[in-house]
Coordinates of C-alpha atoms in Angstrom, one line a residue:
Chain A
M27 CA -61.2 85.2 -32.4
R28 CA -62.2 81.5 -33.2
A29 CA -64.8 79.9 -31.0
A30 CA -66.2 76.4 -30.8
R31 CA -69.7 76.1 -32.2
A32 CA -72.1 73.7 -33.8
L33 CA -73.4 74.4 -37.3
A34 CA -77.0 73.7 -38.2
T35 CA -76.2 73.5 -42.0
F36 CA -73.4 74.1 -44.3
D37 CA -74.8 77.5 -44.9
D38 CA -73.4 78.5 -41.6
V39 CA -69.7 77.8 -42.4
E40 CA -67.3 80.7 -41.9
L41 CA -63.7 81.3 -42.9
G42 CA -61.3 79.6 -40.6
D43 CA -63.8 76.8 -39.7
H44 CA -62.6 73.3 -39.1
I45 CA -65.7 71.1 -39.2
C46 CA -66.2 67.7 -38.0
W47 CA -69.1 66.0 -40.0
H48 CA -70.7 62.7 -39.7
P49 CA -72.2 62.0 -43.2
D50 CA -74.2 59.0 -42.2
S51 CA -75.6 60.4 -38.9
A52 CA -79.2 61.1 -38.5
D53 CA -79.0 64.8 -39.0
A54 CA -76.8 64.6 -42.1
S55 CA -78.3 65.8 -45.3
P56 CA -77.0 64.4 -48.6
A57 CA -77.6 67.7 -50.2
G58 CA -75.6 69.4 -47.6
V59 CA -72.2 68.7 -49.1
L60 CA -73.5 69.8 -52.5
A61 CA -74.5 73.1 -51.1
Y62 CA -71.1 73.4 -49.4
V63 CA -69.4 72.9 -52.7
A64 CA -71.9 75.2 -54.6
D65 CA -71.5 77.9 -52.0
G66 CA -67.7 77.8 -52.8
A67 CA -68.4 79.3 -56.2
L68 CA -70.8 81.7 -54.7
Y69 CA -68.4 83.1 -52.2
G70 CA -65.3 82.8 -54.5
D71 CA -63.7 79.9 -52.7
K72 CA -61.7 77.3 -54.5
I73 CA -62.8 73.8 -53.8
V74 CA -60.2 71.3 -52.8
V75 CA -61.4 67.8 -52.5
V76 CA -59.0 65.3 -50.9
G77 CA -59.6 61.8 -52.2
A78 CA -61.5 60.7 -55.3
A79 CA -64.6 62.9 -55.5
G80 CA -66.9 59.9 -55.6
A81 CA -65.4 58.5 -52.6
V82 CA -65.8 61.7 -50.6
S83 CA -69.2 61.6 -48.8
G84 CA -71.0 60.6 -52.0
L85 CA -70.1 63.8 -53.8
P86 CA -70.7 63.2 -57.5
R87 CA -67.8 64.2 -59.7
D88 CA -70.0 66.3 -61.9
A89 CA -71.0 68.3 -58.9
V90 CA -67.4 69.5 -58.4
P91 CA -66.9 72.8 -60.2
S92 CA -64.4 72.6 -63.1
A93 CA -62.0 75.0 -61.3
S94 CA -61.8 72.7 -58.4
V95 CA -58.8 70.6 -57.4
I96 CA -59.1 66.8 -56.6
L97 CA -56.2 65.5 -54.6
D98 CA -56.4 61.8 -54.9
S99 CA -52.9 60.8 -55.1
P100 CA -52.0 57.8 -52.7
R101 CA -49.3 60.1 -51.3
T102 CA -52.0 62.4 -49.8
A103 CA -52.7 59.6 -47.3
D104 CA -49.5 60.8 -45.6
L105 CA -50.2 63.8 -43.4
D106 CA -47.1 65.9 -44.4
S107 CA -47.8 65.3 -48.1
F108 CA -51.5 66.0 -47.6
L109 CA -50.9 69.3 -45.7
A110 CA -48.2 70.3 -48.2
A111 CA -50.6 69.8 -51.1
V112 CA -53.5 71.7 -49.4
R113 CA -51.2 74.6 -48.4
R114 CA -49.9 74.7 -52.0
E115 CA -53.5 74.9 -53.2
A116 CA -54.3 77.6 -50.7
R117 CA -51.4 79.8 -51.9
T118 CA -52.3 79.1 -55.5
A119 CA -55.9 80.0 -54.9
A120 CA -54.8 83.3 -53.2
R121 CA -52.7 84.1 -56.3
E122 CA -55.6 83.3 -58.6
G123 CA -57.8 85.7 -56.7
Y124 CA -60.0 83.4 -54.7
R125 CA -61.2 84.5 -51.3
S126 CA -60.0 81.2 -49.8
V127 CA -60.1 77.4 -50.2
R128 CA -62.8 75.0 -49.1
V129 CA -61.4 71.7 -48.3
L130 CA -63.5 68.6 -48.2
T131 CA -61.8 65.4 -47.0
E132 CA -63.2 62.1 -45.9
R133 CA -61.1 60.4 -43.2
A134 CA -61.0 56.6 -43.5
P135 CA -59.7 54.2 -40.9
A136 CA -57.4 52.5 -43.4
A137 CA -55.6 55.7 -44.1
A138 CA -55.2 56.4 -40.3
S139 CA -53.0 53.5 -39.3
G140 CA -51.0 55.4 -36.7
G141 CA -53.6 55.2 -34.0
A142 CA -55.8 57.8 -32.4
E143 CA -52.9 60.0 -31.4
E144 CA -51.5 60.1 -34.9
L145 CA -55.0 60.9 -36.2
V146 CA -55.5 63.7 -33.6
A147 CA -52.1 65.1 -34.5
Q148 CA -53.2 65.3 -38.1
E149 CA -56.4 67.0 -37.1
L150 CA -54.5 69.6 -35.0
K151 CA -52.3 70.3 -38.0
L152 CA -55.3 70.8 -40.2
D153 CA -56.9 73.0 -37.6
E154 CA -53.8 75.1 -37.5
F155 CA -53.9 75.4 -41.3
A156 CA -57.6 76.5 -41.3
S157 CA -56.8 79.0 -38.5
E158 CA -53.8 80.4 -40.2
S159 CA -55.0 80.6 -43.7
N160 CA -58.7 81.3 -43.1
A161 CA -59.4 78.1 -45.1
I162 CA -62.6 76.2 -44.5
V163 CA -61.9 72.5 -43.8
V164 CA -64.7 69.9 -43.6
C165 CA -63.5 66.5 -42.3
A166 CA -66.1 63.7 -42.9
F167 CA -66.0 60.8 -40.4
R168 CA -68.5 58.1 -41.0
P169 CA -69.5 56.8 -37.6
S170 CA -70.1 53.4 -39.1
Q171 CA -66.4 53.1 -39.9
W172 CA -65.0 54.3 -36.7
D173 CA -65.0 53.1 -33.1
G174 CA -66.6 55.3 -30.6
P175 CA -63.5 56.3 -28.6
T176 CA -61.5 57.3 -31.7
L177 CA -64.5 59.4 -32.9
E178 CA -64.5 61.1 -29.5
H179 CA -60.8 61.8 -29.8
V180 CA -61.1 63.4 -33.1
T181 CA -64.3 65.3 -32.3
G182 CA -62.4 66.9 -29.4
V183 CA -59.9 68.6 -31.8
H184 CA -62.5 70.1 -34.2
P185 CA -63.7 73.4 -33.0
H186 CA -66.8 73.1 -35.2
E187 CA -69.2 70.4 -36.0
M188 CA -72.4 69.8 -38.1
G189 CA -75.5 69.3 -36.2
I190 CA -75.8 69.2 -32.4
R191 CA -72.6 69.5 -30.5
A192 CA -71.6 66.0 -29.3
E193 CA -71.7 65.7 -25.6
R194 CA -68.5 63.6 -25.5
P195 CA -66.0 64.7 -25.2
A196 CA -67.2 67.7 -23.4
F197 CA -64.1 69.8 -24.5
R198 CA -62.9 71.2 -27.8
M199 CA -59.3 72.0 -28.3
Y200 CA -58.2 74.2 -31.3
S201 CA -55.6 76.4 -32.7
A202 CA -55.4 80.0 -31.4
G203 CA -52.0 80.9 -33.0
A204 CA -48.7 79.4 -33.3
D205 CA -48.3 76.7 -30.6
V206 CA -51.3 78.2 -28.8
W207 CA -54.4 76.0 -28.3
S208 CA -57.7 77.0 -26.8
V209 CA -59.6 74.6 -24.8
D210 CA -63.3 75.1 -24.6
G211 CA -66.0 73.3 -22.4
V212 CA -65.4 70.8 -19.7
I213 CA -62.6 68.3 -19.1
D214 CA -63.9 65.6 -16.9
S215 CA -63.1 61.9 -16.3
E216 CA -65.1 61.0 -19.4
G217 CA -63.0 63.2 -21.7
A218 CA -59.7 63.0 -19.9
D219 CA -58.3 60.3 -22.3
A220 CA -59.2 62.3 -25.3
F221 CA -57.7 65.4 -23.7
N222 CA -54.5 63.5 -22.9
T223 CA -54.3 62.4 -26.5
A224 CA -54.8 65.9 -27.8
V225 CA -52.2 67.4 -25.6
R226 CA -49.7 64.7 -26.3
A227 CA -50.3 65.4 -30.0
A228 CA -49.8 69.1 -29.4
V229 CA -46.5 68.8 -27.6
R230 CA -45.2 66.6 -30.5
F231 CA -45.0 69.8 -32.6
S232 CA -43.2 72.1 -30.2
P233 CA -41.4 71.8 -26.8
K234 CA -43.3 74.8 -25.5
V235 CA -47.1 75.0 -25.8
N236 CA -49.6 77.4 -24.5
L237 CA -53.1 76.4 -23.6
R238 CA -55.8 79.0 -23.4
F239 CA -58.4 78.0 -20.8
D240 CA -60.5 81.3 -21.2
T241 CA -63.6 79.3 -22.1
L242 CA -62.9 76.2 -20.1
E243 CA -65.7 75.9 -17.6
L244 CA -64.3 73.0 -15.4
I245 CA -61.4 70.6 -15.2
D246 CA -61.6 67.7 -12.7
A247 CA -58.9 65.6 -11.1
A248 CA -58.8 63.2 -14.0
G249 CA -58.4 66.1 -16.5
M250 CA -55.6 67.7 -14.5
H251 CA -53.8 64.4 -14.3
A252 CA -54.3 63.9 -18.0
L253 CA -52.7 67.3 -18.7
V254 CA -49.6 66.6 -16.5
D255 CA -49.3 63.1 -17.9
A256 CA -49.3 64.4 -21.4
A257 CA -46.6 67.1 -20.6
R258 CA -44.4 64.4 -19.1
H259 CA -44.9 62.0 -22.0
L260 CA -42.0 63.6 -23.9
P261 CA -38.8 65.0 -22.4
D262 CA -38.2 68.7 -22.0
R263 CA -41.7 69.8 -22.7
R264 CA -43.3 72.8 -21.1
I265 CA -47.0 73.8 -21.1
V266 CA -48.2 77.2 -19.9
V267 CA -51.9 77.4 -19.2
E268 CA -53.3 80.9 -19.4
G269 CA -56.7 82.5 -18.9
A270 CA -58.1 79.8 -16.5
N271 CA -61.0 81.0 -14.3
D272 CA -60.6 81.2 -10.5
T273 CA -62.2 77.7 -9.9
V274 CA -59.9 76.0 -12.3
R275 CA -56.9 77.7 -10.8
L276 CA -58.1 76.8 -7.3
C277 CA -58.5 73.2 -8.2
W278 CA -55.0 73.1 -9.8
E279 CA -53.5 74.4 -6.5
L280 CA -55.7 72.1 -4.4
A281 CA -54.7 69.1 -6.5
G282 CA -51.1 69.7 -5.7
Y283 CA -50.0 70.7 -9.1
A284 CA -48.9 74.2 -8.3
S285 CA -45.5 73.1 -7.1
A286 CA -42.3 73.9 -8.8
G287 CA -40.7 71.4 -11.0
L288 CA -43.8 70.4 -13.0
P289 CA -43.6 70.8 -16.8
V290 CA -47.1 72.4 -16.6
V291 CA -47.5 75.9 -15.2
M292 CA -50.9 77.6 -14.4
A293 CA -50.4 81.3 -15.0
A294 CA -52.1 83.8 -12.8
Chain B
M12 CA -61.1 56.9 33.4
T13 CA -57.8 55.5 34.5
T14 CA -55.1 57.8 35.8
V15 CA -51.8 57.0 34.2
P16 CA -49.1 57.6 36.8
P17 CA -46.4 60.0 35.4
A18 CA -43.8 57.2 35.9
N19 CA -45.5 55.1 33.4
I20 CA -45.8 57.9 30.8
P21 CA -43.0 57.8 28.2
P22 CA -41.0 61.0 28.4
A23 CA -41.7 63.6 25.7
N24 CA -38.2 63.5 24.3
P25 CA -36.6 60.3 25.7
S26 CA -32.8 60.0 25.6
D27 CA -32.8 56.5 24.1
G28 CA -34.3 57.8 20.9
A29 CA -37.6 56.0 21.2
R30 CA -40.6 58.4 21.0
P31 CA -44.0 58.1 22.6
P32 CA -46.9 57.4 20.3
F33 CA -49.3 60.3 19.3
R34 CA -50.9 61.7 22.4
H35 CA -54.3 63.2 21.8
E36 CA -55.7 64.7 25.0
L37 CA -59.0 66.4 25.7
Y38 CA -58.8 69.2 28.2
P39 CA -62.2 70.2 29.7
Y40 CA -61.9 73.5 31.5
R41 CA -64.0 76.2 32.9
G42 CA -63.0 79.8 32.7
D43 CA -60.0 81.7 31.4
G44 CA -58.0 80.7 34.4
Q45 CA -58.3 77.0 33.9
F46 CA -57.8 77.5 30.1
L47 CA -54.5 79.2 30.8
S48 CA -53.2 76.9 33.5
G49 CA -53.9 73.8 31.3
T50 CA -52.6 75.1 28.0
L51 CA -49.7 77.0 29.5
G52 CA -48.6 73.9 31.4
Y53 CA -48.8 71.9 28.2
I54 CA -46.8 74.5 26.3
H55 CA -44.1 74.7 29.0
E56 CA -43.7 70.9 28.9
A57 CA -43.1 71.3 25.2
L58 CA -40.6 74.1 25.4
E59 CA -38.6 72.3 28.1
G60 CA -38.4 69.4 25.7
G61 CA -37.3 71.5 22.8
E62 CA -40.5 70.9 21.0
A63 CA -42.4 73.4 18.8
V64 CA -46.0 74.3 19.5
V65 CA -48.8 75.1 17.0
V66 CA -51.8 76.8 18.6
A67 CA -55.2 76.9 16.8
V68 CA -57.8 78.3 19.3
P69 CA -60.6 80.9 19.1
S70 CA -59.2 84.5 18.8
D71 CA -60.1 85.5 22.4
K72 CA -58.2 82.5 23.7
A73 CA -55.3 83.1 21.4
S74 CA -55.0 86.7 22.9
L75 CA -54.9 85.3 26.4
L76 CA -52.1 82.9 25.4
R77 CA -50.1 85.6 23.5
R78 CA -50.1 87.9 26.5
E79 CA -48.6 85.1 28.6
L80 CA -46.1 83.9 26.1
G81 CA -44.8 87.1 24.7
D82 CA -42.8 86.6 21.6
E83 CA -41.9 82.9 22.2
S84 CA -40.6 81.9 18.8
A85 CA -41.3 78.2 19.3
V86 CA -45.0 78.8 19.5
T87 CA -47.0 79.5 16.3
F88 CA -50.5 80.7 16.3
V89 CA -52.7 79.7 13.3
D90 CA -56.2 80.7 12.4
T91 CA -58.5 77.8 11.5
T92 CA -61.3 80.2 10.3
T93 CA -59.2 80.7 7.2
L94 CA -59.9 77.1 6.3
G95 CA -63.7 77.7 6.0
P96 CA -66.4 75.9 7.8
N97 CA -65.7 72.2 6.7
P98 CA -64.1 70.1 9.4
G99 CA -63.1 67.8 6.7
R100 CA -60.2 70.3 5.9
L101 CA -58.7 70.3 9.4
V102 CA -56.6 67.1 9.2
G103 CA -54.9 68.3 6.1
A104 CA -54.3 71.6 7.7
W105 CA -52.9 70.1 10.9
V106 CA -50.6 67.8 8.9
A107 CA -49.3 70.8 7.1
W108 CA -48.8 73.0 10.2
M109 CA -47.1 70.2 12.1
K110 CA -44.8 69.4 9.3
E111 CA -43.9 73.0 8.7
R112 CA -43.0 73.5 12.4
G113 CA -41.3 70.0 12.7
E114 CA -38.6 70.5 10.2
G115 CA -35.6 68.6 11.1
D116 CA -37.5 65.9 12.9
R117 CA -38.3 68.4 15.7
P118 CA -41.3 67.1 17.9
V119 CA -44.4 69.3 17.6
R120 CA -47.3 69.7 19.9
G121 CA -50.6 71.1 18.8
I122 CA -53.3 72.9 20.8
G123 CA -56.6 72.9 18.9
E124 CA -59.8 74.2 20.3
T125 CA -63.0 74.1 18.3
A126 CA -65.7 76.7 18.7
W127 CA -68.3 74.1 19.4
R128 CA -71.0 76.7 20.1
E129 CA -70.6 78.0 16.6
A130 CA -71.5 74.7 15.0
R131 CA -74.1 75.4 12.4
S132 CA -76.1 72.2 12.4
A133 CA -76.3 68.7 13.8
A134 CA -74.4 67.5 10.8
H135 CA -71.7 70.0 11.3
L136 CA -71.3 69.1 15.0
S137 CA -71.2 65.4 14.1
E138 CA -68.4 66.0 11.6
L139 CA -66.5 68.1 14.0
R140 CA -66.6 65.2 16.5
Y141 CA -65.7 62.7 13.8
H142 CA -62.6 64.9 12.9
E143 CA -61.4 64.6 16.5
W144 CA -61.7 60.8 16.2
L145 CA -59.9 60.8 12.9
L146 CA -56.9 62.7 14.3
N147 CA -56.0 59.6 16.1
R148 CA -55.9 57.8 12.8
A149 CA -54.2 60.6 11.1
F150 CA -51.3 60.9 13.4
A151 CA -51.2 57.3 14.7
R152 CA -47.8 56.7 13.1
S153 CA -46.6 60.2 13.8
S154 CA -44.7 59.7 17.1
A155 CA -43.3 63.2 16.9
W156 CA -46.6 64.8 17.3
S157 CA -49.2 65.3 20.0
M158 CA -52.3 67.3 20.4
L159 CA -54.2 69.0 23.3
C160 CA -57.9 69.8 22.7
P161 CA -59.2 72.3 25.2
Y162 CA -63.0 72.1 25.6
D163 CA -64.9 74.9 27.3
D164 CA -67.2 73.1 29.7
A165 CA -68.9 76.2 31.0
D166 CA -72.3 75.0 29.8
D167 CA -72.0 71.8 32.0
D168 CA -73.4 69.8 29.0
R169 CA -72.6 66.3 30.1
S170 CA -73.9 64.7 26.9
A171 CA -71.8 67.0 24.7
L172 CA -68.7 66.4 26.8
E173 CA -69.2 62.6 26.8
S174 CA -69.7 62.6 23.0
L175 CA -66.5 64.5 22.5
S176 CA -64.5 62.6 25.1
R177 CA -65.1 59.3 23.3
C178 CA -62.9 60.7 20.5
H179 CA -59.9 61.3 22.8
P180 CA -57.8 58.4 24.1
L181 CA -56.5 60.7 26.9
I182 CA -57.9 63.3 29.2
R183 CA -55.8 66.1 30.8
Q184 CA -56.6 66.8 34.4
D185 CA -54.5 68.8 37.0
G186 CA -51.5 68.9 34.7
H187 CA -51.4 65.2 34.0
F188 CA -53.1 63.1 31.4
V189 CA -55.2 60.1 32.2
R190 CA -56.3 57.3 30.0
N191 CA -60.0 57.5 28.9
E192 CA -61.7 54.3 29.3
G193 CA -64.6 55.6 27.3
Y194 CA -62.5 56.1 24.2
L195 CA -63.8 54.6 21.0
T196 CA -61.4 51.9 20.2
A197 CA -63.5 50.2 17.6
E198 CA -62.3 50.2 14.1
E199 CA -65.5 51.8 12.8
Y200 CA -66.8 55.1 14.0
P201 CA -70.4 55.0 15.2
F202 CA -71.9 57.7 13.1
E203 CA -75.2 59.2 13.8
V204 CA -77.8 58.0 11.3
L205 CA -78.3 60.4 8.4
N206 CA -81.7 62.1 8.4
P207 CA -83.8 61.3 5.3
P208 CA -83.8 63.9 2.6
C209 CA -86.2 66.8 3.0
D210 CA -89.3 66.8 0.8
P211 CA -89.3 67.8 -2.0
F212 CA -86.2 66.4 -3.3
Q213 CA -84.9 65.8 -6.8
E214 CA -83.5 62.4 -8.0
L215 CA -81.5 61.3 -10.9
S216 CA -79.9 57.8 -11.5
F217 CA -76.7 58.0 -13.4
T218 CA -74.2 55.7 -15.0
H219 CA -71.3 55.9 -17.5
G220 CA -71.7 58.9 -19.8
D221 CA -74.0 60.9 -17.5
L222 CA -71.6 63.2 -15.9
A223 CA -73.0 66.3 -17.9
A224 CA -76.5 65.3 -16.9
V225 CA -75.4 65.2 -13.2
R226 CA -73.8 68.6 -13.4
A227 CA -76.9 70.0 -15.3
K228 CA -79.3 68.7 -12.7
V229 CA -77.2 70.0 -9.8
S230 CA -76.8 73.4 -11.4
R231 CA -80.5 73.7 -12.0
C232 CA -81.4 72.8 -8.4
A233 CA -78.6 74.8 -6.9
S234 CA -79.6 77.9 -8.8
D235 CA -83.2 77.4 -7.7
A236 CA -82.0 77.1 -4.2
G237 CA -80.1 80.4 -4.3
V238 CA -76.5 79.0 -4.4
T239 CA -74.1 81.7 -5.9
E240 CA -72.5 81.2 -9.2
E241 CA -69.1 80.9 -7.6
Q242 CA -70.4 78.2 -5.2
Q243 CA -72.0 76.5 -8.2
R244 CA -68.7 76.4 -10.1
K245 CA -67.1 74.7 -7.1
L246 CA -70.0 72.4 -6.5
A247 CA -69.8 71.3 -10.2
V248 CA -66.3 70.0 -9.7
A249 CA -67.2 68.3 -6.4
V250 CA -70.3 66.5 -7.9
T251 CA -68.2 65.5 -10.9
E252 CA -65.6 63.9 -8.7
I253 CA -68.2 62.0 -6.6
A254 CA -70.3 60.9 -9.5
T255 CA -67.0 59.7 -11.2
N256 CA -66.3 57.7 -8.1
S257 CA -69.7 56.1 -8.1
I258 CA -69.2 55.1 -11.8
R259 CA -65.6 53.9 -11.5
H260 CA -65.7 52.4 -8.0
G261 CA -69.3 52.1 -7.0
G262 CA -70.6 49.5 -9.3
G263 CA -70.8 51.5 -12.4
R264 CA -73.9 53.6 -11.3
G265 CA -75.3 55.8 -8.6
T266 CA -78.2 57.9 -7.5
L267 CA -78.2 61.6 -7.0
R268 CA -80.6 63.4 -4.7
T269 CA -80.7 67.2 -4.1
W270 CA -82.7 69.1 -1.6
T271 CA -82.6 72.2 0.5
Q272 CA -82.7 72.1 4.3
D273 CA -82.8 75.3 6.2
A274 CA -80.0 77.4 4.7
T275 CA -78.1 74.5 3.1
F276 CA -78.2 72.9 -0.4
L277 CA -77.4 69.3 -0.3
C278 CA -76.4 66.8 -2.9
E279 CA -76.5 63.2 -1.9
F280 CA -74.8 60.4 -3.9
R281 CA -75.5 56.8 -3.2
D282 CA -73.7 53.8 -4.8
A283 CA -72.8 50.2 -4.1
G284 CA -69.0 50.9 -3.5
Y285 CA -67.1 50.8 -0.3
I286 CA -64.4 53.3 0.9
P287 CA -62.2 51.3 3.2
D288 CA -59.8 54.2 4.1
V289 CA -61.3 56.5 6.6
M290 CA -58.6 59.0 5.7
A291 CA -59.6 59.1 2.1
G292 CA -59.8 62.9 1.1
R293 CA -58.4 64.1 4.3
T294 CA -54.8 64.7 3.4
R295 CA -53.3 66.8 0.6
P296 CA -52.4 64.7 -2.4
T297 CA -48.8 64.7 -3.5
V298 CA -47.8 65.9 -7.0
D299 CA -47.0 62.4 -8.2
Q300 CA -50.1 60.7 -6.7
V301 CA -52.0 59.1 -9.6
G302 CA -55.5 59.1 -8.1
G303 CA -57.2 59.9 -4.7
R304 CA -57.8 63.6 -5.5
G305 CA -61.7 63.4 -5.9
L306 CA -62.7 63.3 -2.2
W307 CA -59.9 65.8 -1.3
L308 CA -61.4 68.3 -3.9
A309 CA -64.9 67.7 -2.6
Q310 CA -63.8 68.4 1.0
Q311 CA -62.0 71.6 -0.1
L312 CA -64.8 72.9 -2.3
C313 CA -67.9 72.2 -0.2
D314 CA -68.9 73.6 3.2
L315 CA -69.4 70.1 4.7
V316 CA -69.0 66.6 3.4
E317 CA -70.6 63.6 5.1
I318 CA -69.3 60.2 4.1
R319 CA -70.9 56.9 5.2
S320 CA -69.6 53.7 3.8
T321 CA -70.0 50.2 4.8
R322 CA -69.4 46.9 2.9
D323 CA -73.0 45.9 3.4
Q324 CA -74.8 49.1 2.6
G325 CA -72.4 50.8 0.1
T326 CA -71.5 54.5 0.2
T327 CA -73.5 57.6 0.8
I328 CA -71.8 61.0 0.4
R329 CA -73.6 64.3 1.1
L330 CA -72.2 67.5 -0.1
H331 CA -73.4 70.6 1.7
V332 CA -73.2 74.1 0.4
D333 CA -74.3 77.1 2.6
V334 CA -76.9 79.2 0.9
P335 CA -76.4 82.9 1.4
H336 CA -79.1 84.6 3.3

């Protein structure tokens, strides 16, 4: 069972982790990424670097093990090509006897021209890949290159992060199976936009989505509205919320959303 | 008080299709005999006019009426104790009950008696009275509805009766209603002044980005005060809503204070905003309503909510949570 958590160092990574990393933040260590790559060899994981090695978080090319794969084709800027390439490498790694793959990618604004929702959709797909294949995926986002709201949106769809867990957004949404997404933490008015974007991205992939609220502490009126709005964003969508605590279910009913006809259903 | 001659009173169900405005009558009585004569007279008027009746009175009074009415299907008894202690939930409940019984545009009368002697604090008593005043606003445009409020005057407490009567435009006497000259017709309700917070109180200034800090502060103080975990979860939602309102509508910032008074844990929010709608948070939101759920949730999740809001002085909202003994 995956769970959201913060990692003190790259030593703490586990199979299936999808980690948000801010390389130029105060708590980032330049040696950290080297350790992440070096540990790949130690644990029998194949290293997959997306982008030219020198452009990924300052990782020197000679620090990359010879058996590593560097995906720096311009086509990998496209999500589908990127995911297809990474999945192919994961399958190859399995055949070659590796335990798993360790993906390191640096996301750049220039490559994310589709806006926050497109970027979040890509991260959800990456998260699903990490969850399904037990891969470790580290996504580097330099805060100096991104605006604050976009960083919050992408942070919300990484279950794991280096350093102290960012306070905003106060939720994390991540894959818990095919078309099933766990939501952890708190969805309040400060995170409602990011949550709306995450759910909109999730319902792109499937007309029926399950949200697991088992570890969601609280959702406020803005959060509930964000959920309903996202479900209504595309036609014929249906979201089933399961595992919500008593207070969340009470608030849903009190807010008037328990009526029939809504595309969001709060299961008992 | 001015007696309104029956000839001047619009009929309950006039033949020309015009309906009388919402009638909100206070009925002071002493003893079971007077209670029954007044309420049964009101009910029989309703039944003769083909109206439905919703009765929300203390259980002993409900038993008296049930014995007299038998299985009269046009009369429905409801239990306000299921709503919890917060008078801020009553308007929403009455709207629902009246709508439910008034299907097909059928006129509905309500009979609502508050157990005034069970008021737990001066603040609770004050909010109960305010609820009575708000009913006039809540149903002002609902010509199909009217309400009788029996009041047990056995204690002969003139002051209490006078305070309550000011919230009712009509008084029922001897089977008729009379206009109440002492009724508060002003646009603004003359609230009692809020008592200052008890010492020691905790204080936190907050602004955009501080919702987690507000919840953490309240959680710590509530836990220290003995508030149960279930209550804390509900309170966390309520304080999130009120703090959000301060940030969004109250000048971008607010001040939180928490303290314990007797067996109540209080959270007070002050900001520079103004809430012009006295009905804000009193009626159940519709599914397609975009905003306006925050105060409603606070009313439903807390044991008492006090709201004071003026253009000059901004808004103060106090959330009360009863601390278990």
